[in-house]
Coordinates of C-alpha atoms in Angstrom, one line a residue:
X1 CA 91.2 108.7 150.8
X2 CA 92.1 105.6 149.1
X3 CA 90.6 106.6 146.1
X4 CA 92.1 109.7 145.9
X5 CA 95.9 108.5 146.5
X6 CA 95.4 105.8 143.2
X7 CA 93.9 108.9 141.2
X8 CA 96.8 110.5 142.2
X9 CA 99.2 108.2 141.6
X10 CA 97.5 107.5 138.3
X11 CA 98.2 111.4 137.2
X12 CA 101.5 110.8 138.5
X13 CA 102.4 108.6 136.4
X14 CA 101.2 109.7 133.2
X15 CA 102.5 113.2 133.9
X16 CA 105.8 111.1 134.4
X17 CA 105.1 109.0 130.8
X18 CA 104.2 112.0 129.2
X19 CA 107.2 113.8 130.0
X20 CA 109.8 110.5 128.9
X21 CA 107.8 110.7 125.6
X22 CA 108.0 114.4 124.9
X23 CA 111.4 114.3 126.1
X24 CA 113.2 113.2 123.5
X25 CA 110.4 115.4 121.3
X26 CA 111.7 118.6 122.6
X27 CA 115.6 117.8 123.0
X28 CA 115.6 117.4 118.7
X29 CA 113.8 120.7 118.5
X30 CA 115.9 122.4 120.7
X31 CA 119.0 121.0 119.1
X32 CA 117.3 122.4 115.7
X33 CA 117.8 125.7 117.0
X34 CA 121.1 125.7 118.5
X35 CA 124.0 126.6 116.3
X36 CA 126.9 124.4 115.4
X37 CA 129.6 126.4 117.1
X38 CA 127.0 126.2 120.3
X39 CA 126.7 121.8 120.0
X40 CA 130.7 121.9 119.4
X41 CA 131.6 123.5 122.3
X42 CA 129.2 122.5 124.9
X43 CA 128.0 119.2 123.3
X44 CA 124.9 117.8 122.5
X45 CA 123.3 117.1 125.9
X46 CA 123.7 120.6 127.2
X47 CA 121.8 123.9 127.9
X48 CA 121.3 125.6 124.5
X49 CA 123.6 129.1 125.0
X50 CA 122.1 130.4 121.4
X51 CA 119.0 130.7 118.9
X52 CA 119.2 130.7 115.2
X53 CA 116.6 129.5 112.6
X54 CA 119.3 128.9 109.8
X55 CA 119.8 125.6 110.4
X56 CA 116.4 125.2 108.7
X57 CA 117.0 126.9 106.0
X58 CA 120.5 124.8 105.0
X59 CA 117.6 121.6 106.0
X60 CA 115.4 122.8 103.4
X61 CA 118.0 124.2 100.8
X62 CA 121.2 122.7 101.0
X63 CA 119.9 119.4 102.8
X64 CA 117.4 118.7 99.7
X65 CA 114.3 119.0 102.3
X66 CA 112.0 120.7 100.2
X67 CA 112.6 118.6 97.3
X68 CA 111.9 115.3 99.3
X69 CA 109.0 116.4 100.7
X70 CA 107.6 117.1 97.5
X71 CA 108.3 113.6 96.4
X72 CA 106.9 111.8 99.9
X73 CA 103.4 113.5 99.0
X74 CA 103.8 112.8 95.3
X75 CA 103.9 109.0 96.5
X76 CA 102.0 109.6 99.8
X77 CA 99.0 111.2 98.7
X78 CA 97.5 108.8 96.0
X79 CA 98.9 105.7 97.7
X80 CA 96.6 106.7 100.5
X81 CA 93.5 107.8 98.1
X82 CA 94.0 104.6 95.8
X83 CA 94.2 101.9 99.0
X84 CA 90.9 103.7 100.5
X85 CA 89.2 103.3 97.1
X86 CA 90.3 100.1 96.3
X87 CA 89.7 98.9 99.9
X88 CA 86.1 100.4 100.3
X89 CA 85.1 98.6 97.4
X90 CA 86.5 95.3 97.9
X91 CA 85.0 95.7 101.5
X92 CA 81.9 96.6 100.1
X93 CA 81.6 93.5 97.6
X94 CA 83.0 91.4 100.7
X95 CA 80.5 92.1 103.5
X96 CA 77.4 92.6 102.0
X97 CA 76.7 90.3 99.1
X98 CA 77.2 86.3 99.2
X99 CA 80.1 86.1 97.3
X100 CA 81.6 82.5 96.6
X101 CA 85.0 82.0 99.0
X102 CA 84.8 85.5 100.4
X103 CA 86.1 84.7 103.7
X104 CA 88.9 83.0 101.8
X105 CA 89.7 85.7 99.6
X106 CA 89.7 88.6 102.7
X107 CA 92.1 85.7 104.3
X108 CA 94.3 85.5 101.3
X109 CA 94.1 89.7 101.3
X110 CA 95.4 89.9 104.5
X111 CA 98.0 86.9 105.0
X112 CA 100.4 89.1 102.5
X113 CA 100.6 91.2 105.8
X114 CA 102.0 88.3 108.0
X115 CA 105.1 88.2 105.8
X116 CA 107.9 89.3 106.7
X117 CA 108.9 92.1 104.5
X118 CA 112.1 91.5 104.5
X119 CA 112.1 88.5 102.1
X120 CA 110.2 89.9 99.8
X121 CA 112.7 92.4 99.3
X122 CA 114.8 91.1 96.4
X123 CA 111.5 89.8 94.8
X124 CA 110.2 93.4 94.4
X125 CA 113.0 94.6 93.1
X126 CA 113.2 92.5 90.4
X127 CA 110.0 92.3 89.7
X128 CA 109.9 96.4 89.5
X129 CA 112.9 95.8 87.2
X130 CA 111.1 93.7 85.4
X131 CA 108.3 95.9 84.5
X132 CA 110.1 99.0 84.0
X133 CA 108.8 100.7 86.8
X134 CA 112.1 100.3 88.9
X135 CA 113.6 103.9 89.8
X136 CA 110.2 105.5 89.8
X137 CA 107.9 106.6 91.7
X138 CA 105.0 104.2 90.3
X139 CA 107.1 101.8 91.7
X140 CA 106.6 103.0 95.2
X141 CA 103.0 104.1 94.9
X142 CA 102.2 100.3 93.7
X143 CA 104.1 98.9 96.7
X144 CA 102.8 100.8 99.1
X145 CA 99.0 99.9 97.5
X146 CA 99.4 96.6 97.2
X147 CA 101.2 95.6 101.0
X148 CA 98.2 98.0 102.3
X149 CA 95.4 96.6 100.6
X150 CA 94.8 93.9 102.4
X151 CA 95.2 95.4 106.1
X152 CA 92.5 97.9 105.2
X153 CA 90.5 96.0 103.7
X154 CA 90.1 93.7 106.8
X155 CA 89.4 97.0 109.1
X156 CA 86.7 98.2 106.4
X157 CA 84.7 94.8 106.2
X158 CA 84.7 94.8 109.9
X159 CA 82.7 98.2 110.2
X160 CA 80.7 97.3 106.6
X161 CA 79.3 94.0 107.9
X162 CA 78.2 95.3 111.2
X163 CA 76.0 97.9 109.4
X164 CA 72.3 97.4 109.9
X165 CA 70.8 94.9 106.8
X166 CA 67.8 96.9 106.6
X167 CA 69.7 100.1 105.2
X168 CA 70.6 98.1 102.2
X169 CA 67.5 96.5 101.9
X170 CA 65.1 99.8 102.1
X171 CA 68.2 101.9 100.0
X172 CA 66.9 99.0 97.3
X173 CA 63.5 99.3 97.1
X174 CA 64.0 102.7 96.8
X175 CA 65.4 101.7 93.5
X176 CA 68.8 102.2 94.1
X177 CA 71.8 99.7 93.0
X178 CA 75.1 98.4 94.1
X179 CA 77.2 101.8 92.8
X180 CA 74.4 104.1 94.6
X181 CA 74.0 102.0 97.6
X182 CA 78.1 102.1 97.8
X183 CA 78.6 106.0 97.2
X184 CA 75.2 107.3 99.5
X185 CA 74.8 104.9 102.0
X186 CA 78.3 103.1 102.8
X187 CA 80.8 105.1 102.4
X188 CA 78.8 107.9 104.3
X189 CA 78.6 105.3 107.5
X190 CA 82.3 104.5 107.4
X191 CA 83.5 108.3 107.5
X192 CA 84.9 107.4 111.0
X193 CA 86.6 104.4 110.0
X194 CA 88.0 105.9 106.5
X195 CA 89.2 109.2 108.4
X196 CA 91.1 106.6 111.3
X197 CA 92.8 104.5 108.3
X198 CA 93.5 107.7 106.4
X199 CA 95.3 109.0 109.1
X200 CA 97.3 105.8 110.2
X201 CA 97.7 105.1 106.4
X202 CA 99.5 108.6 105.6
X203 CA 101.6 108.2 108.9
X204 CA 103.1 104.9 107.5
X205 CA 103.6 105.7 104.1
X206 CA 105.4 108.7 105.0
X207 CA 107.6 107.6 107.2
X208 CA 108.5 104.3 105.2
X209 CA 112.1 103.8 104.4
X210 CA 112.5 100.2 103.6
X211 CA 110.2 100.3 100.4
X212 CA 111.9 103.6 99.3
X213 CA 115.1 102.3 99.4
X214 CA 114.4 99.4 97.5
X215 CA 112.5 100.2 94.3
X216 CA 114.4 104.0 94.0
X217 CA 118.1 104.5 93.0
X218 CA 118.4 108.5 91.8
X219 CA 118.9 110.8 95.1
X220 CA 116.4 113.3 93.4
X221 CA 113.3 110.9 93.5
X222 CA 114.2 109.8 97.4
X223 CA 111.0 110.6 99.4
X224 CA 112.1 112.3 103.0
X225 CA 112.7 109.4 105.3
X226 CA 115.8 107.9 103.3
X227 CA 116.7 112.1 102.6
X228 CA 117.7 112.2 106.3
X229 CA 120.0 109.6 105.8
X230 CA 121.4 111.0 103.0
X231 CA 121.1 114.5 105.1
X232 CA 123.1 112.7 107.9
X233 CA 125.9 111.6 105.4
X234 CA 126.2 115.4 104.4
X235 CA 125.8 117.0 107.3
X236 CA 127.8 114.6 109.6
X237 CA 128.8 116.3 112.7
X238 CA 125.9 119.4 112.6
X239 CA 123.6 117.6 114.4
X240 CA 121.8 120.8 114.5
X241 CA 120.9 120.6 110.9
X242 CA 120.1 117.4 111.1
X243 CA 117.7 118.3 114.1
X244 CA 116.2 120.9 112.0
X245 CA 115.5 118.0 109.1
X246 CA 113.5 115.8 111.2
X247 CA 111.5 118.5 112.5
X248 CA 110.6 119.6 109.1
X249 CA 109.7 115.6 108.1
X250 CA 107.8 115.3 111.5
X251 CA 105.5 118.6 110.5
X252 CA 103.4 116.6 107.8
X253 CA 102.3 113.5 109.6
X254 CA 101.7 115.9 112.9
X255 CA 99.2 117.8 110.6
X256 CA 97.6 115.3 109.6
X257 CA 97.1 113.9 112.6
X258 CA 95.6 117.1 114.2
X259 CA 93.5 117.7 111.3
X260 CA 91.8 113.9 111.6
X261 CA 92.1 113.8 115.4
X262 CA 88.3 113.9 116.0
X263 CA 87.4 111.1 113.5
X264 CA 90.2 109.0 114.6
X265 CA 89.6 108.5 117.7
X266 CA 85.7 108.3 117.1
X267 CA 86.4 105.4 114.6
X268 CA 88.7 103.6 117.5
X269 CA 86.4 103.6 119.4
X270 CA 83.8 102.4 117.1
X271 CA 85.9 99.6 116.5
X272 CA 86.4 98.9 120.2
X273 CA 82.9 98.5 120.8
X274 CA 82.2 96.4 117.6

């Protein structure tokens, strides 16, 4: 009986957690479909008395939707691809050969995370300046590699070191060198782990604001997070557009996440029990 009462109490309450997570979920998309004379007169909070999917289309037109999305997976997609490449390798070179200071060098990799981004702001900035790249959106691609780097390089080296020795070692008597052993017999192993940092990767990225907003300057090359401010400014009392413009910048990452769900939480797990 006992045990029954904490099981139910333990539904309970993540029916209860559940529901103060989606709540706020639902209320945006509701709001998306409301229309403005609707939110005027009865206020935000309240039952929706009407249904209308034009609010999208003013997002997506008017609100410059379309066009930021096109720019967060110009900058989203190879930032991801590059910082898996880059951090495979690295990993790679890391965890299984005797490299000279390699525990110092994956130490040095990651302590660029523990800084505040904050004060590095103004450095960036100039620097980008400095190099021409500032306004552009190789500027936000490199930023985005290079603060990344280092975190996934860490998670990669992790899963690459606890890999069985003797894989290498018979994958090189076989004949096979550092390139082969790397494309056929690593990368193949870490699936789980690539698809988990893929996934959490493309989710940050995405969604980043404070790196947008700091090497970009023209309205037109804005990816979609700082677009919804600039939504916001346009649309300043039709909260039902803006509604409709997160929705639309939530759809992506959502996607994503579905489509990677299995080996997500497969290489969570992985790492849990490493």
């Amino acid at each position: 009986m006992i045990r029954k009462l904490r099981t139910g109490a333990f539904h309970t309450g993540m029916v209860l957690l559940s529901l103060l997570w989606l709540g706020p979920v639902l209320w945006v998309v509701i709001m998306s479909t409301r229309t403005f004379d609707d939110v005027a007169a009865n206020g935000v909070g309240s039952l929706p008395h009407s249904f209308t999917l034009d609010t999208y289309r003013q997002a997506w037109t008017d609100g410059g939707e379309l066009r930021a999305l096109v720019n967060s997976l110009l900058v989203t997609i190879p930032s991801v691809a590059l910082s898996l490449v880059l951090a495979a390798v690295a990993a790679f070179a890391l965890s299984r050969y005797r490299i000279p200071g390699r525990r110092t060098i994956l130490l040095l990799m990651l302590a660029g995370n523990l800084l505040p981004p904050q004060i590095l702001l103004i450095p960036v900035q100039k620097f980008s300046e400095l190099t021409g790249l500032y306004d552009t959106l190789w500027a936000l691609i490199a930023v985005q590699v290079g603060f990344g780097l280092g975190f996934y390089t860490f998670v990669l080296h992790g899963f690459m070191r606890d890999l069985p020795g003797e894989i290498q070692e018979a994958a090189t008597i076989d004949g096979a060198g550092p390139a082969q052993i790397f494309g056929r017999v690593m990368l193949p192993l870490t699936r789980p782990a690539l698809a988990a940092l893929g996934a959490l990767s493309f989710t940050w990225i995405f969604n980043d604001l404070l790196w947008a907003i700091t090497v970009l300057r023209t309205d037109d090359k804005m990816p979609v997070t700082p677009a919804l401010l600039a939504l916001q400014g346009q649309f300043v009392s039709s909260w039902n557009v803006i509604a409709a413009g997160t929705v639309i910048a939530a759809v992506p990452t959502v996607a994503v996440f579905l489509r990677f769900q299995r080996h997500f939480v497969s290489g969570l797990a992985i790492g849990a029990v490493k």
